[in-house]
CSV table of C-alpha atoms in Angstrom, one decimal:
chain,number,residue,atom,x,y,z
A,184,MET,CA,-23.2,-13.1,-5.7
A,185,GLN,CA,-21.2,-13.2,-8.9
A,186,TRP,CA,-21.1,-10.0,-10.9
A,187,SER,CA,-19.9,-11.7,-14.0
A,188,SER,CA,-22.7,-10.9,-16.5
A,189,ALA,CA,-25.2,-8.3,-17.4
A,190,GLN,CA,-28.0,-10.7,-16.7
A,191,ALA,CA,-26.8,-11.3,-13.1
A,192,VAL,CA,-26.6,-7.6,-12.4
A,193,MET,CA,-30.0,-6.9,-14.0
A,194,ALA,CA,-31.5,-9.6,-11.8
A,195,HIS,CA,-30.0,-8.1,-8.8
A,196,LEU,CA,-31.3,-4.6,-9.7
A,197,ALA,CA,-34.8,-6.0,-10.3
A,198,ALA,CA,-34.8,-7.3,-6.8
A,199,HIS,CA,-33.0,-4.4,-5.1
A,200,SER,CA,-33.9,-1.2,-6.9
A,201,VAL,CA,-31.6,1.9,-6.4
A,202,ARG,CA,-33.0,4.9,-4.6
A,203,HIS,CA,-32.2,8.5,-3.8
A,204,LEU,CA,-30.3,9.4,-0.6
A,205,ILE,CA,-32.1,12.4,1.0
A,206,ASP,CA,-31.5,13.5,4.6
A,207,GLY,CA,-30.1,10.1,5.5
A,208,GLU,CA,-33.1,8.2,4.1
A,209,LEU,CA,-33.4,6.1,1.0
A,210,VAL,CA,-36.4,7.1,-1.1
A,211,GLY,CA,-37.9,6.3,-4.4
A,212,SER,CA,-39.8,8.3,-6.9
A,213,GLU,CA,-43.1,8.0,-8.8
A,214,SER,CA,-41.2,8.8,-12.1
A,215,VAL,CA,-38.3,6.6,-13.3
A,216,ASP,CA,-35.9,6.7,-16.2
A,217,GLY,CA,-35.1,3.6,-18.2
A,218,ILE,CA,-31.3,3.0,-18.2
A,219,VAL,CA,-29.9,1.7,-21.4
A,220,ASN,CA,-27.1,-0.8,-21.6
A,221,PRO,CA,-24.8,0.6,-24.3
A,222,SER,CA,-23.5,-2.9,-25.2
A,223,THR,CA,-27.0,-3.9,-26.3
A,224,GLY,CA,-28.9,-0.6,-26.8
A,225,GLU,CA,-31.7,-2.0,-24.7
A,226,VAL,CA,-33.1,-0.8,-21.3
A,227,CYS,CA,-31.5,-2.8,-18.5
A,228,ALA,CA,-32.9,-1.2,-15.4
A,229,ASN,CA,-35.1,1.6,-14.0
A,230,SER,CA,-33.7,4.5,-12.0
A,231,PRO,CA,-35.7,7.0,-9.9
A,232,LYS,CA,-36.2,10.4,-11.3
A,233,ALA,CA,-36.3,13.0,-8.5
A,234,SER,CA,-39.2,15.5,-8.4
A,235,PHE,CA,-38.5,19.2,-7.7
A,236,GLU,CA,-40.0,18.6,-4.3
A,237,GLN,CA,-37.5,15.9,-3.6
A,238,PHE,CA,-34.6,18.0,-4.9
A,239,ASN,CA,-35.6,20.9,-2.6
A,240,GLU,CA,-35.9,18.5,0.3
A,241,ALA,CA,-32.3,17.4,-0.4
A,242,VAL,CA,-31.1,21.0,-0.5
A,243,SER,CA,-32.9,21.9,2.8
A,244,ALA,CA,-31.5,18.8,4.5
A,245,ALA,CA,-28.0,19.9,3.4
A,246,VAL,CA,-28.5,23.4,4.7
A,247,ARG,CA,-29.6,22.0,8.1
A,248,ALA,CA,-26.7,19.6,8.3
A,249,GLN,CA,-23.9,21.8,7.0
A,250,LYS,CA,-23.3,24.0,10.1
A,251,ALA,CA,-22.9,21.1,12.5
A,252,TRP,CA,-20.7,19.3,9.9
A,253,ALA,CA,-18.5,22.4,9.5
A,254,ALA,CA,-18.2,22.6,13.3
A,255,THR,CA,-16.5,19.1,13.4
A,256,THR,CA,-12.8,18.9,13.5
A,257,VAL,CA,-10.7,18.2,10.4
A,258,GLU,CA,-9.8,14.9,12.0
A,259,ASP,CA,-13.4,13.9,12.5
A,260,ARG,CA,-14.2,14.6,8.8
A,261,ARG,CA,-11.1,12.7,7.8
A,262,GLU,CA,-12.2,9.7,9.7
A,263,ARG,CA,-15.6,9.7,8.1
A,264,LEU,CA,-14.2,10.1,4.7
A,265,SER,CA,-11.7,7.3,5.3
A,266,ALA,CA,-14.6,5.1,6.2
A,267,PHE,CA,-16.2,6.1,3.0
A,268,ALA,CA,-13.1,5.1,1.1
A,269,ASP,CA,-13.3,1.7,2.8
A,270,VAL,CA,-16.9,1.3,1.6
A,271,LEU,CA,-15.7,2.0,-1.9
A,272,SER,CA,-13.0,-0.6,-1.7
A,273,GLU,CA,-15.2,-3.2,-0.1
A,274,HIS,CA,-17.9,-2.9,-2.8
A,275,ALA,CA,-15.6,-2.4,-5.8
A,276,GLU,CA,-16.8,-5.5,-7.5
A,277,GLU,CA,-20.5,-4.6,-7.2
A,278,LEU,CA,-20.0,-1.0,-8.2
A,279,GLY,CA,-17.7,-1.9,-11.0
A,280,ALA,CA,-20.3,-4.3,-12.4
A,281,LEU,CA,-22.9,-1.5,-12.3
A,282,ILE,CA,-20.6,0.7,-14.2
A,283,THR,CA,-20.0,-1.9,-16.8
A,284,LEU,CA,-23.7,-2.4,-17.2
A,285,GLU,CA,-24.6,1.3,-17.5
A,286,GLN,CA,-21.4,2.8,-19.0
A,287,GLY,CA,-20.0,-0.1,-21.0
A,288,ARG,CA,-16.4,-0.1,-20.0
A,289,PRO,CA,-14.7,-3.5,-19.3
A,290,PHE,CA,-15.5,-5.0,-15.9
A,291,ALA,CA,-11.8,-5.0,-14.7
A,292,LEU,CA,-11.6,-1.3,-15.6
A,293,GLY,CA,-14.9,-0.6,-13.9
A,294,MET,CA,-13.5,-2.1,-10.7
A,295,GLY,CA,-10.3,-0.1,-11.2
A,296,GLU,CA,-12.4,3.1,-11.4
A,297,ILE,CA,-13.8,2.4,-7.9
A,298,GLN,CA,-10.4,1.4,-6.4
A,299,ARG,CA,-8.8,4.5,-8.0
A,300,ALA,CA,-11.5,6.7,-6.5
A,301,ALA,CA,-10.8,5.3,-3.0
A,302,THR,CA,-7.1,5.9,-3.4
A,303,LEU,CA,-7.5,9.5,-4.6
A,304,LEU,CA,-9.9,10.1,-1.7
A,305,ASN,CA,-7.4,8.9,0.9
A,306,ALA,CA,-4.7,11.0,-0.6
A,307,VAL,CA,-6.8,14.2,-0.7
A,308,ILE,CA,-7.8,13.9,3.0
A,309,ALA,CA,-4.2,13.5,4.0
A,310,ILE,CA,-3.6,17.2,2.9
A,311,ASP,CA,-3.4,19.5,5.8
A,312,LEU,CA,-6.1,22.2,6.0
A,313,GLU,CA,-4.3,25.0,7.9
A,314,ASP,CA,-4.5,28.8,8.1
A,315,GLU,CA,-2.1,30.5,5.8
A,316,THR,CA,0.3,33.0,7.5
A,317,LEU,CA,1.1,35.9,5.1
A,318,ARG,CA,3.0,38.1,7.6
A,319,GLY,CA,4.3,36.9,10.9
A,320,LYS,CA,6.6,39.9,11.8
A,321,GLY,CA,6.2,43.6,12.2
A,322,PRO,CA,3.5,45.6,13.9
A,323,GLU,CA,0.7,43.4,12.5
A,324,LYS,CA,0.3,39.7,11.9
A,325,VAL,CA,-1.8,38.7,8.9
A,326,TYR,CA,-3.2,35.2,8.2
A,327,VAL,CA,-5.9,33.8,6.0
A,328,LYS,CA,-8.5,31.5,7.5
A,329,TYR,CA,-10.4,29.3,5.0
A,330,ARG,CA,-14.1,28.6,5.8
A,331,PRO,CA,-16.5,26.3,4.1
A,332,LEU,CA,-18.9,27.8,1.6
A,333,GLY,CA,-22.1,26.0,2.6
A,334,VAL,CA,-23.9,23.6,0.3
A,335,VAL,CA,-22.1,22.4,-2.8
A,336,GLY,CA,-24.2,21.2,-5.8
A,337,ALA,CA,-22.2,18.5,-7.7
A,338,ILE,CA,-23.1,17.4,-11.2
A,339,ALA,CA,-21.3,14.3,-12.4
A,340,PRO,CA,-20.9,13.1,-16.0
A,341,TRP,CA,-21.6,9.7,-17.7
A,342,ASN,CA,-18.1,8.8,-18.9
A,343,VAL,CA,-16.5,8.1,-15.5
A,344,PRO,CA,-19.5,8.1,-13.1
A,345,ILE,CA,-17.9,7.2,-9.7
A,346,GLY,CA,-14.4,8.3,-10.6
A,347,LEU,CA,-15.5,11.9,-11.2
A,348,ALA,CA,-18.3,12.0,-8.5
A,349,VAL,CA,-16.2,10.9,-5.6
A,350,PRO,CA,-13.6,13.7,-5.8
A,351,LYS,CA,-16.4,16.2,-5.8
A,352,ILE,CA,-17.8,14.6,-2.6
A,353,THR,CA,-14.4,14.4,-1.1
A,354,HIS,CA,-13.4,18.0,-1.7
A,355,ALA,CA,-16.7,19.4,-0.5
A,356,LEU,CA,-17.1,17.3,2.7
A,357,TYR,CA,-13.5,17.4,3.8
A,358,THR,CA,-13.6,21.2,3.7
A,359,GLY,CA,-16.8,21.4,5.8
A,360,ASN,CA,-19.5,21.7,3.2
A,361,ALA,CA,-22.6,19.6,2.7
A,362,VAL,CA,-23.3,18.1,-0.8
A,363,VAL,CA,-26.2,17.5,-3.1
A,364,LEU,CA,-24.9,15.3,-5.9
A,365,LYS,CA,-26.7,14.6,-9.2
A,366,PRO,CA,-25.3,11.8,-11.4
A,367,SER,CA,-25.8,11.7,-15.1
A,368,PRO,CA,-29.2,10.4,-16.2
A,369,TYR,CA,-27.3,8.0,-18.5
A,370,THR,CA,-25.3,6.4,-15.7
A,371,PRO,CA,-27.0,6.9,-12.3
A,372,LEU,CA,-27.1,3.3,-11.0
A,373,ALA,CA,-23.6,2.9,-9.4
A,374,THR,CA,-23.8,6.4,-8.0
A,375,LEU,CA,-27.2,5.9,-6.4
A,376,ARG,CA,-26.0,2.6,-5.0
A,377,LEU,CA,-23.0,4.4,-3.6
A,378,GLY,CA,-25.4,6.7,-1.7
A,379,GLU,CA,-27.1,3.7,-0.2
A,380,LEU,CA,-23.7,2.3,0.9
A,381,ALA,CA,-22.8,5.7,2.4
A,382,GLN,CA,-26.1,6.1,4.2
A,383,HIS,CA,-24.7,5.5,7.7
A,384,VAL,CA,-21.2,6.8,7.1
A,385,PHE,CA,-22.1,10.5,7.3
A,386,PRO,CA,-24.7,12.3,9.5
A,387,PRO,CA,-28.1,12.7,7.8
A,388,GLY,CA,-28.2,15.5,5.2
A,389,VAL,CA,-24.4,15.9,4.9
A,390,LEU,CA,-24.4,13.8,1.7
A,391,ASN,CA,-27.5,13.7,-0.6
A,392,ILE,CA,-27.6,12.0,-4.0
A,393,VAL,CA,-30.6,12.5,-6.2
A,394,GLY,CA,-31.2,11.1,-9.7
A,395,GLY,CA,-32.8,13.1,-12.5
A,396,GLY,CA,-32.2,14.9,-15.8
A,397,ASN,CA,-31.2,18.3,-17.0
A,398,GLU,CA,-34.1,19.9,-15.1
A,399,ILE,CA,-32.5,19.0,-11.8
A,400,GLY,CA,-29.2,20.3,-12.9
A,401,GLU,CA,-30.8,23.6,-13.9
A,402,ALA,CA,-32.6,23.8,-10.5
A,403,MET,CA,-29.3,23.2,-8.8
A,404,SER,CA,-27.7,26.0,-10.7
A,405,THR,CA,-30.4,28.5,-9.8
A,406,HIS,CA,-31.2,27.4,-6.2
A,407,PRO,CA,-30.4,30.3,-3.8
A,408,ASP,CA,-29.2,28.0,-1.0
A,409,ILE,CA,-26.5,26.3,-3.1
A,410,ALA,CA,-23.3,28.2,-2.7
A,411,LYS,CA,-21.1,26.4,-5.2
A,412,ILE,CA,-21.5,24.2,-8.3
A,413,SER,CA,-18.9,21.6,-9.1
A,414,PHE,CA,-19.6,20.4,-12.7
A,415,THR,CA,-17.9,18.1,-15.1
A,416,GLY,CA,-19.1,18.0,-18.7
A,417,SER,CA,-19.2,19.7,-22.0
A,418,ILE,CA,-18.3,23.3,-22.7
A,419,PRO,CA,-21.8,24.3,-23.9
A,420,THR,CA,-23.4,22.8,-20.8
A,421,GLY,CA,-20.7,24.4,-18.6
A,422,ARG,CA,-21.6,27.8,-20.1
A,423,ARG,CA,-25.3,27.3,-19.3
A,424,VAL,CA,-24.4,26.3,-15.7
A,425,MET,CA,-22.3,29.5,-15.4
A,426,ALA,CA,-25.1,31.7,-16.8
A,427,ALA,CA,-27.7,30.2,-14.6
A,428,SER,CA,-25.5,30.5,-11.5
A,429,ALA,CA,-24.7,34.2,-12.2
A,430,PRO,CA,-27.7,35.8,-10.4
A,431,HIS,CA,-26.6,34.3,-7.1
A,432,LEU,CA,-22.8,34.7,-7.8
A,433,LYS,CA,-22.2,31.0,-7.1
A,434,ARG,CA,-18.6,29.8,-6.8
A,435,LEU,CA,-17.8,27.4,-9.7
A,436,THR,CA,-15.5,24.6,-10.5
A,437,LEU,CA,-16.1,23.7,-14.1
A,438,GLU,CA,-14.1,20.8,-15.6
A,439,LEU,CA,-15.1,21.0,-19.2
A,440,GLY,CA,-14.1,19.4,-22.5
A,441,GLY,CA,-10.7,18.8,-23.8
A,442,ASN,CA,-9.2,18.4,-27.3
A,443,ASP,CA,-5.7,17.5,-26.0
A,444,ALA,CA,-2.7,17.7,-28.3
A,445,ALA,CA,0.2,15.3,-28.0
A,446,ILE,CA,3.4,16.4,-29.8
A,447,VAL,CA,5.8,13.6,-30.8
A,448,ARG,CA,9.3,15.1,-31.6
A,449,HIS,CA,11.8,13.9,-34.2
A,450,ASP,CA,13.9,12.1,-31.5
A,451,ALA,CA,11.1,10.0,-30.0
A,452,ASP,CA,11.4,6.2,-29.7
A,453,VAL,CA,8.4,5.3,-31.9
A,454,GLU,CA,8.3,1.6,-31.2
A,455,ARG,CA,8.4,2.1,-27.4
A,456,ILE,CA,5.7,4.8,-27.2
A,457,VAL,CA,3.1,3.4,-29.6
A,458,PRO,CA,1.3,1.4,-26.9
A,459,GLN,CA,1.3,4.4,-24.5
A,460,LEU,CA,0.0,6.7,-27.2
A,461,PHE,CA,-2.8,4.3,-28.1
A,462,ALA,CA,-3.8,3.8,-24.4
A,463,ALA,CA,-3.8,7.5,-23.8
A,464,ALA,CA,-6.0,8.2,-26.9
A,465,PHE,CA,-8.4,5.3,-26.7
A,466,VAL,CA,-8.8,5.0,-22.9
A,467,ASN,CA,-12.5,4.3,-22.2
A,468,SER,CA,-13.1,4.2,-26.0
A,469,GLY,CA,-11.9,7.8,-26.2
A,470,GLN,CA,-14.5,9.0,-23.7
A,471,VAL,CA,-12.1,10.8,-21.3
A,472,CYS,CA,-11.8,14.6,-21.3
A,473,MET,CA,-8.0,14.5,-20.9
A,474,ALA,CA,-7.4,11.8,-23.5
A,475,ILE,CA,-5.2,12.5,-26.5
A,476,LYS,CA,-7.5,13.9,-29.2
A,477,ARG,CA,-4.9,15.3,-31.7
A,478,LEU,CA,-1.6,13.6,-32.3
A,479,TYR,CA,1.1,15.8,-33.9
A,480,VAL,CA,4.0,13.8,-35.2
A,481,HIS,CA,7.2,15.1,-36.7
A,482,GLU,CA,7.3,14.5,-40.5
A,483,SER,CA,10.3,12.2,-40.2
A,484,LEU,CA,8.3,9.8,-37.9
A,485,HIS,CA,4.8,10.3,-39.1
A,486,ASP,CA,4.3,7.4,-41.5
A,487,ARG,CA,6.1,4.9,-39.3
A,488,LEU,CA,4.2,5.8,-36.2
A,489,ALA,CA,0.9,6.0,-38.0
A,490,SER,CA,1.5,2.5,-39.4
A,491,LEU,CA,2.4,1.0,-36.0
A,492,LEU,CA,-0.6,2.7,-34.3
A,493,ALA,CA,-2.9,1.2,-37.0
A,494,GLU,CA,-1.4,-2.3,-36.5
A,495,HIS,CA,-1.9,-1.9,-32.7
A,496,ALA,CA,-5.5,-0.7,-33.1
A,497,ALA,CA,-6.4,-3.6,-35.4
A,498,LYS,CA,-5.5,-6.1,-32.7
A,499,VAL,CA,-7.7,-4.6,-30.0
A,500,VAL,CA,-10.8,-6.5,-29.0
A,501,VAL,CA,-14.0,-4.4,-28.9
A,502,GLY,CA,-17.1,-5.8,-27.2
A,503,ASP,CA,-19.3,-6.3,-24.2
A,504,GLY,CA,-17.6,-5.2,-21.0
A,505,PHE,CA,-18.5,-8.4,-19.2
A,506,ASP,CA,-16.6,-10.5,-21.7
A,507,PRO,CA,-13.1,-10.9,-20.2
A,508,LYS,CA,-11.5,-10.7,-23.6
A,509,THR,CA,-12.9,-7.2,-24.2
A,510,GLN,CA,-10.4,-4.3,-24.2
A,511,LEU,CA,-12.6,-1.5,-25.4
A,512,GLY,CA,-16.3,-1.2,-24.8
A,513,PRO,CA,-19.0,0.8,-26.7
A,514,VAL,CA,-19.7,4.5,-26.9
A,515,GLN,CA,-21.9,5.1,-23.9
A,516,ASN,CA,-25.2,6.5,-25.3
A,517,LYS,CA,-27.0,6.7,-28.6
A,518,ALA,CA,-26.7,10.5,-28.9
A,519,GLN,CA,-22.9,10.3,-28.6
A,520,PHE,CA,-22.8,7.3,-30.9
A,521,GLU,CA,-24.6,9.3,-33.6
A,522,SER,CA,-22.3,12.2,-33.1
A,523,VAL,CA,-19.2,10.0,-33.6
A,524,LYS,CA,-20.8,8.5,-36.7
A,525,ALA,CA,-21.4,12.0,-38.1
A,526,VAL,CA,-17.7,12.8,-37.7
A,527,LEU,CA,-16.8,9.6,-39.5
A,528,ARG,CA,-19.1,10.4,-42.4
A,529,GLU,CA,-17.3,13.8,-42.7
A,530,VAL,CA,-13.9,12.0,-42.6
A,531,HIS,CA,-15.0,9.5,-45.4
A,532,ALA,CA,-16.2,12.4,-47.5
A,533,HIS,CA,-12.9,14.4,-47.2
A,534,PRO,CA,-10.7,14.1,-50.2
A,535,ASP,CA,-7.4,14.2,-48.1
A,536,ALA,CA,-8.5,11.8,-45.4
A,537,ARG,CA,-6.8,8.4,-45.2
A,538,VAL,CA,-8.5,6.0,-42.8
A,539,LEU,CA,-5.7,3.7,-41.7
A,540,VAL,CA,-7.8,1.4,-39.6
A,541,GLY,CA,-11.4,1.2,-38.5
A,542,GLY,CA,-13.7,4.0,-39.7
A,543,HIS,CA,-17.1,2.4,-39.2
A,544,ALA,CA,-19.8,1.6,-36.6
A,545,ARG,CA,-20.2,-2.1,-36.0
A,546,GLU,CA,-23.3,-3.8,-37.4
A,547,GLY,CA,-25.8,-5.2,-34.9
A,548,ALA,CA,-26.8,-4.3,-31.4
A,549,GLY,CA,-25.0,-1.8,-29.2
A,550,TYR,CA,-23.1,1.4,-29.8
A,551,TYR,CA,-19.8,0.1,-31.1
A,552,ILE,CA,-17.3,2.1,-33.1
A,553,GLU,CA,-14.2,0.5,-34.5
A,554,PRO,CA,-10.9,2.0,-33.2
A,555,THR,CA,-10.1,4.4,-35.9
A,556,ILE,CA,-6.8,6.1,-37.0
A,557,VAL,CA,-7.1,8.9,-39.6
A,558,ALA,CA,-4.2,10.6,-41.4
A,559,GLY,CA,-4.2,13.4,-44.0
A,560,LEU,CA,-6.4,15.8,-42.2
A,561,ALA,CA,-5.5,19.2,-40.8
A,562,GLU,CA,-7.1,22.0,-38.8
A,563,GLY,CA,-10.5,23.2,-40.2
A,564,THR,CA,-12.1,19.7,-39.9
A,565,SER,CA,-14.4,18.5,-37.1
A,566,LEU,CA,-12.2,15.6,-36.2
A,567,VAL,CA,-9.2,18.0,-35.5
A,568,ASP,CA,-10.9,21.1,-34.2
A,569,GLN,CA,-13.6,19.6,-32.0
A,570,GLU,CA,-13.7,17.0,-29.2
A,571,THR,CA,-15.1,13.8,-30.9
A,572,PHE,CA,-15.3,11.9,-27.6
A,573,GLY,CA,-15.1,8.5,-29.2
A,574,PRO,CA,-12.5,6.0,-30.5
A,575,VAL,CA,-11.3,8.1,-33.4
A,576,LEU,CA,-7.8,9.7,-33.6
A,577,PRO,CA,-6.3,12.1,-36.2
A,578,ILE,CA,-2.6,12.0,-36.8
A,579,LEU,CA,-1.1,15.2,-38.2
A,580,SER,CA,2.4,16.0,-39.5
A,581,PHE,CA,4.6,18.9,-38.5
A,582,THR,CA,8.0,20.1,-39.5
A,583,SER,CA,9.3,22.1,-36.5
A,584,ASP,CA,8.8,22.4,-32.8
A,585,ASP,CA,7.6,26.0,-33.2
A,586,GLU,CA,5.0,24.9,-35.7
A,587,ALA,CA,3.8,22.1,-33.4
A,588,VAL,CA,3.4,24.5,-30.5
A,589,GLN,CA,1.5,27.0,-32.6
A,590,ARG,CA,-0.9,24.5,-33.9
A,591,ALA,CA,-1.5,22.8,-30.6
A,592,ASN,CA,-2.3,26.1,-29.0
A,593,ALA,CA,-4.6,27.3,-31.8
A,594,SER,CA,-7.7,25.9,-30.0
A,595,ASN,CA,-10.2,27.2,-27.5
A,596,PHE,CA,-9.6,24.0,-25.6
A,597,GLY,CA,-6.8,23.8,-23.0
A,598,LEU,CA,-7.3,20.9,-20.6
A,599,GLY,CA,-4.2,18.8,-21.2
A,600,ALA,CA,-1.3,18.3,-23.5
A,601,SER,CA,1.9,16.2,-23.8
A,602,VAL,CA,5.3,16.1,-25.4
A,603,TRP,CA,7.1,12.9,-26.4
A,604,SER,CA,10.9,13.0,-26.7
A,605,GLU,CA,14.2,11.5,-25.7
A,606,ASP,CA,15.5,15.0,-24.9
A,607,ILE,CA,13.8,15.9,-21.7
A,608,ARG,CA,15.2,19.4,-21.5
A,609,SER,CA,13.9,20.3,-24.9
A,610,ALA,CA,10.6,18.6,-24.2
A,611,GLU,CA,10.2,20.7,-21.0
A,612,ALA,CA,10.9,23.9,-22.9
A,613,ILE,CA,8.1,23.0,-25.3
A,614,ALA,CA,5.8,22.0,-22.4
A,615,ARG,CA,6.2,25.4,-20.8
A,616,ARG,CA,4.9,27.0,-24.0
A,617,LEU,CA,1.7,24.9,-24.3
A,618,VAL,CA,-1.4,26.6,-23.0
A,619,ALA,CA,-3.1,23.8,-21.0
A,620,GLY,CA,-4.0,23.1,-17.4
A,621,SER,CA,-1.7,20.0,-17.3
A,622,VAL,CA,1.2,19.1,-19.5
A,623,TRP,CA,2.9,15.7,-19.3
A,624,ILE,CA,6.2,14.6,-20.8
A,625,ASN,CA,6.4,11.1,-22.2
A,626,ARG,CA,3.0,10.2,-20.8
A,627,HIS,CA,-0.6,11.5,-21.0
A,628,VAL,CA,-3.7,11.2,-18.8
A,629,GLY,CA,-3.8,10.9,-15.1
A,630,VAL,CA,-4.1,13.2,-12.1
A,631,ASP,CA,-1.9,13.4,-9.0
A,632,PRO,CA,-4.1,14.0,-5.9
A,633,LEU,CA,-1.5,16.5,-4.6
A,634,VAL,CA,-1.4,18.5,-7.8
A,635,PRO,CA,-4.1,21.0,-8.9
A,636,PHE,CA,-6.1,19.8,-11.9
A,637,GLY,CA,-8.1,22.1,-14.1
A,638,GLY,CA,-8.4,23.6,-17.6
A,639,ALA,CA,-7.2,26.6,-19.4
A,640,LYS,CA,-9.2,28.7,-21.8
A,641,SER,CA,-12.7,27.1,-22.4
A,642,SER,CA,-11.7,23.9,-20.8
A,643,GLY,CA,-12.7,25.0,-17.4
A,644,ILE,CA,-12.6,27.3,-14.3
A,645,GLY,CA,-11.2,26.3,-10.9
A,646,HIS,CA,-9.4,23.2,-9.8
A,647,GLN,CA,-9.7,19.9,-8.0
A,648,PHE,CA,-6.9,18.1,-6.1
A,649,GLY,CA,-4.0,19.6,-4.2
A,650,LEU,CA,-4.3,22.3,-1.6
A,651,ALA,CA,-5.4,24.7,-4.3
A,652,GLY,CA,-8.3,22.4,-5.3
A,653,LEU,CA,-9.5,22.1,-1.7
A,654,ARG,CA,-9.3,25.9,-1.3
A,655,ASP,CA,-11.6,26.3,-4.3
A,656,PHE,CA,-14.3,24.8,-2.0
A,657,MET,CA,-13.6,27.4,0.7
A,658,GLN,CA,-13.9,31.1,1.3
A,659,PRO,CA,-10.7,32.9,2.3
A,660,ALA,CA,-10.9,35.5,5.1
A,661,ALA,CA,-7.8,37.7,5.8
A,662,ILE,CA,-7.4,38.3,9.6
A,663,TYR,CA,-5.2,41.2,10.7
A,664,VAL,CA,-3.9,41.0,14.3
A,665,PRO,CA,-1.8,43.7,15.9
A,666,THR,CA,1.3,42.3,17.5
């Protein structure tokens, strides 16, 4: 089958509807959600909406399966997960097309999301899970054994549906836990299809995927048999997850919003870095937590860089993700579309704002926002202080490194940051002062599967990736052995 158009994918879904994966079985629901194609603003498919009974069945299945899964060897789990990565790669075209239909990003990037997920999976399961020896000499040997927690409830977002769901599955299953995963109700199609593809990869109950809305997420946060929640989403929702989980003292990994600052020093090569800055700010139409959201540029470079960025943005093709010419797709859902438009209205009303390019929603069907570059604003405005999560970037001027660091850190966000400079030693000195979970030099966006990723301040709790990320899905136990 060719996955080259929305019509082809919709026809396929009409003939092969997606279902939940519960205890190794594919099941539907009496209730369904209409899934909207953001490129048209129209319903493109139906997705099953799990009842509370189905959700509870998924949790019970995970509880039953988890002990036997935990008793398998690390190598056994690694082999199963490697097979899961193969399934991802083999079905990258189909899953990528589903992402383009429901999320809006260009088809090539949708396939890239699947392939990247498979690559990260294989890298994570190559990490050794060994006991940690703290003291090997003297009258007593001390080591730490890491045990699985039990059942992990995973809640994935709509901006990168598979790319952010697969690491949750990988971390939980590799460390011996079972999983109940809930995709976003805006983008459940590719994730539910992934459950169907994984049906025979894992023993029944080890991986369960159920569709549904906020009510299922709330039930997950309060269920006594779920030991840990892994959530990616907004800060307000993360706080609600944390509060709901508190009575059972659930372990948490919360990867929340970002309002990442990038600092361009006086010695940066402006012409060279403009394409990189644009890509890091407008990736997925700005709908990436770790994208650049605030661009601080030294006053000596500000006007030149702003002009070049605006020229670059003006050439970018915005459109339907199935059109091979498209470089940026729509905002994913109507609520977010309206939120971005509200920010733009505030920008247009501000006396100091200078819209260098874009600044408007596109007329007609779909949730399209023009790539927008704004100069003249400062802290105290929504575009600078909050996470817009759309294709709108403010450029701010600074006079000294100390000023740039102070302003970048003056935020309750702390997911990522970057420094752009020809002087690597000076850039590193600045990077060490930035309060963020990840700080890049001369690049921005991207995770290394061997390096812990998480947020500082309100941008999150806990980590994924690296040994530290895996251990966040396990319970340490110190063992004292007389020698």
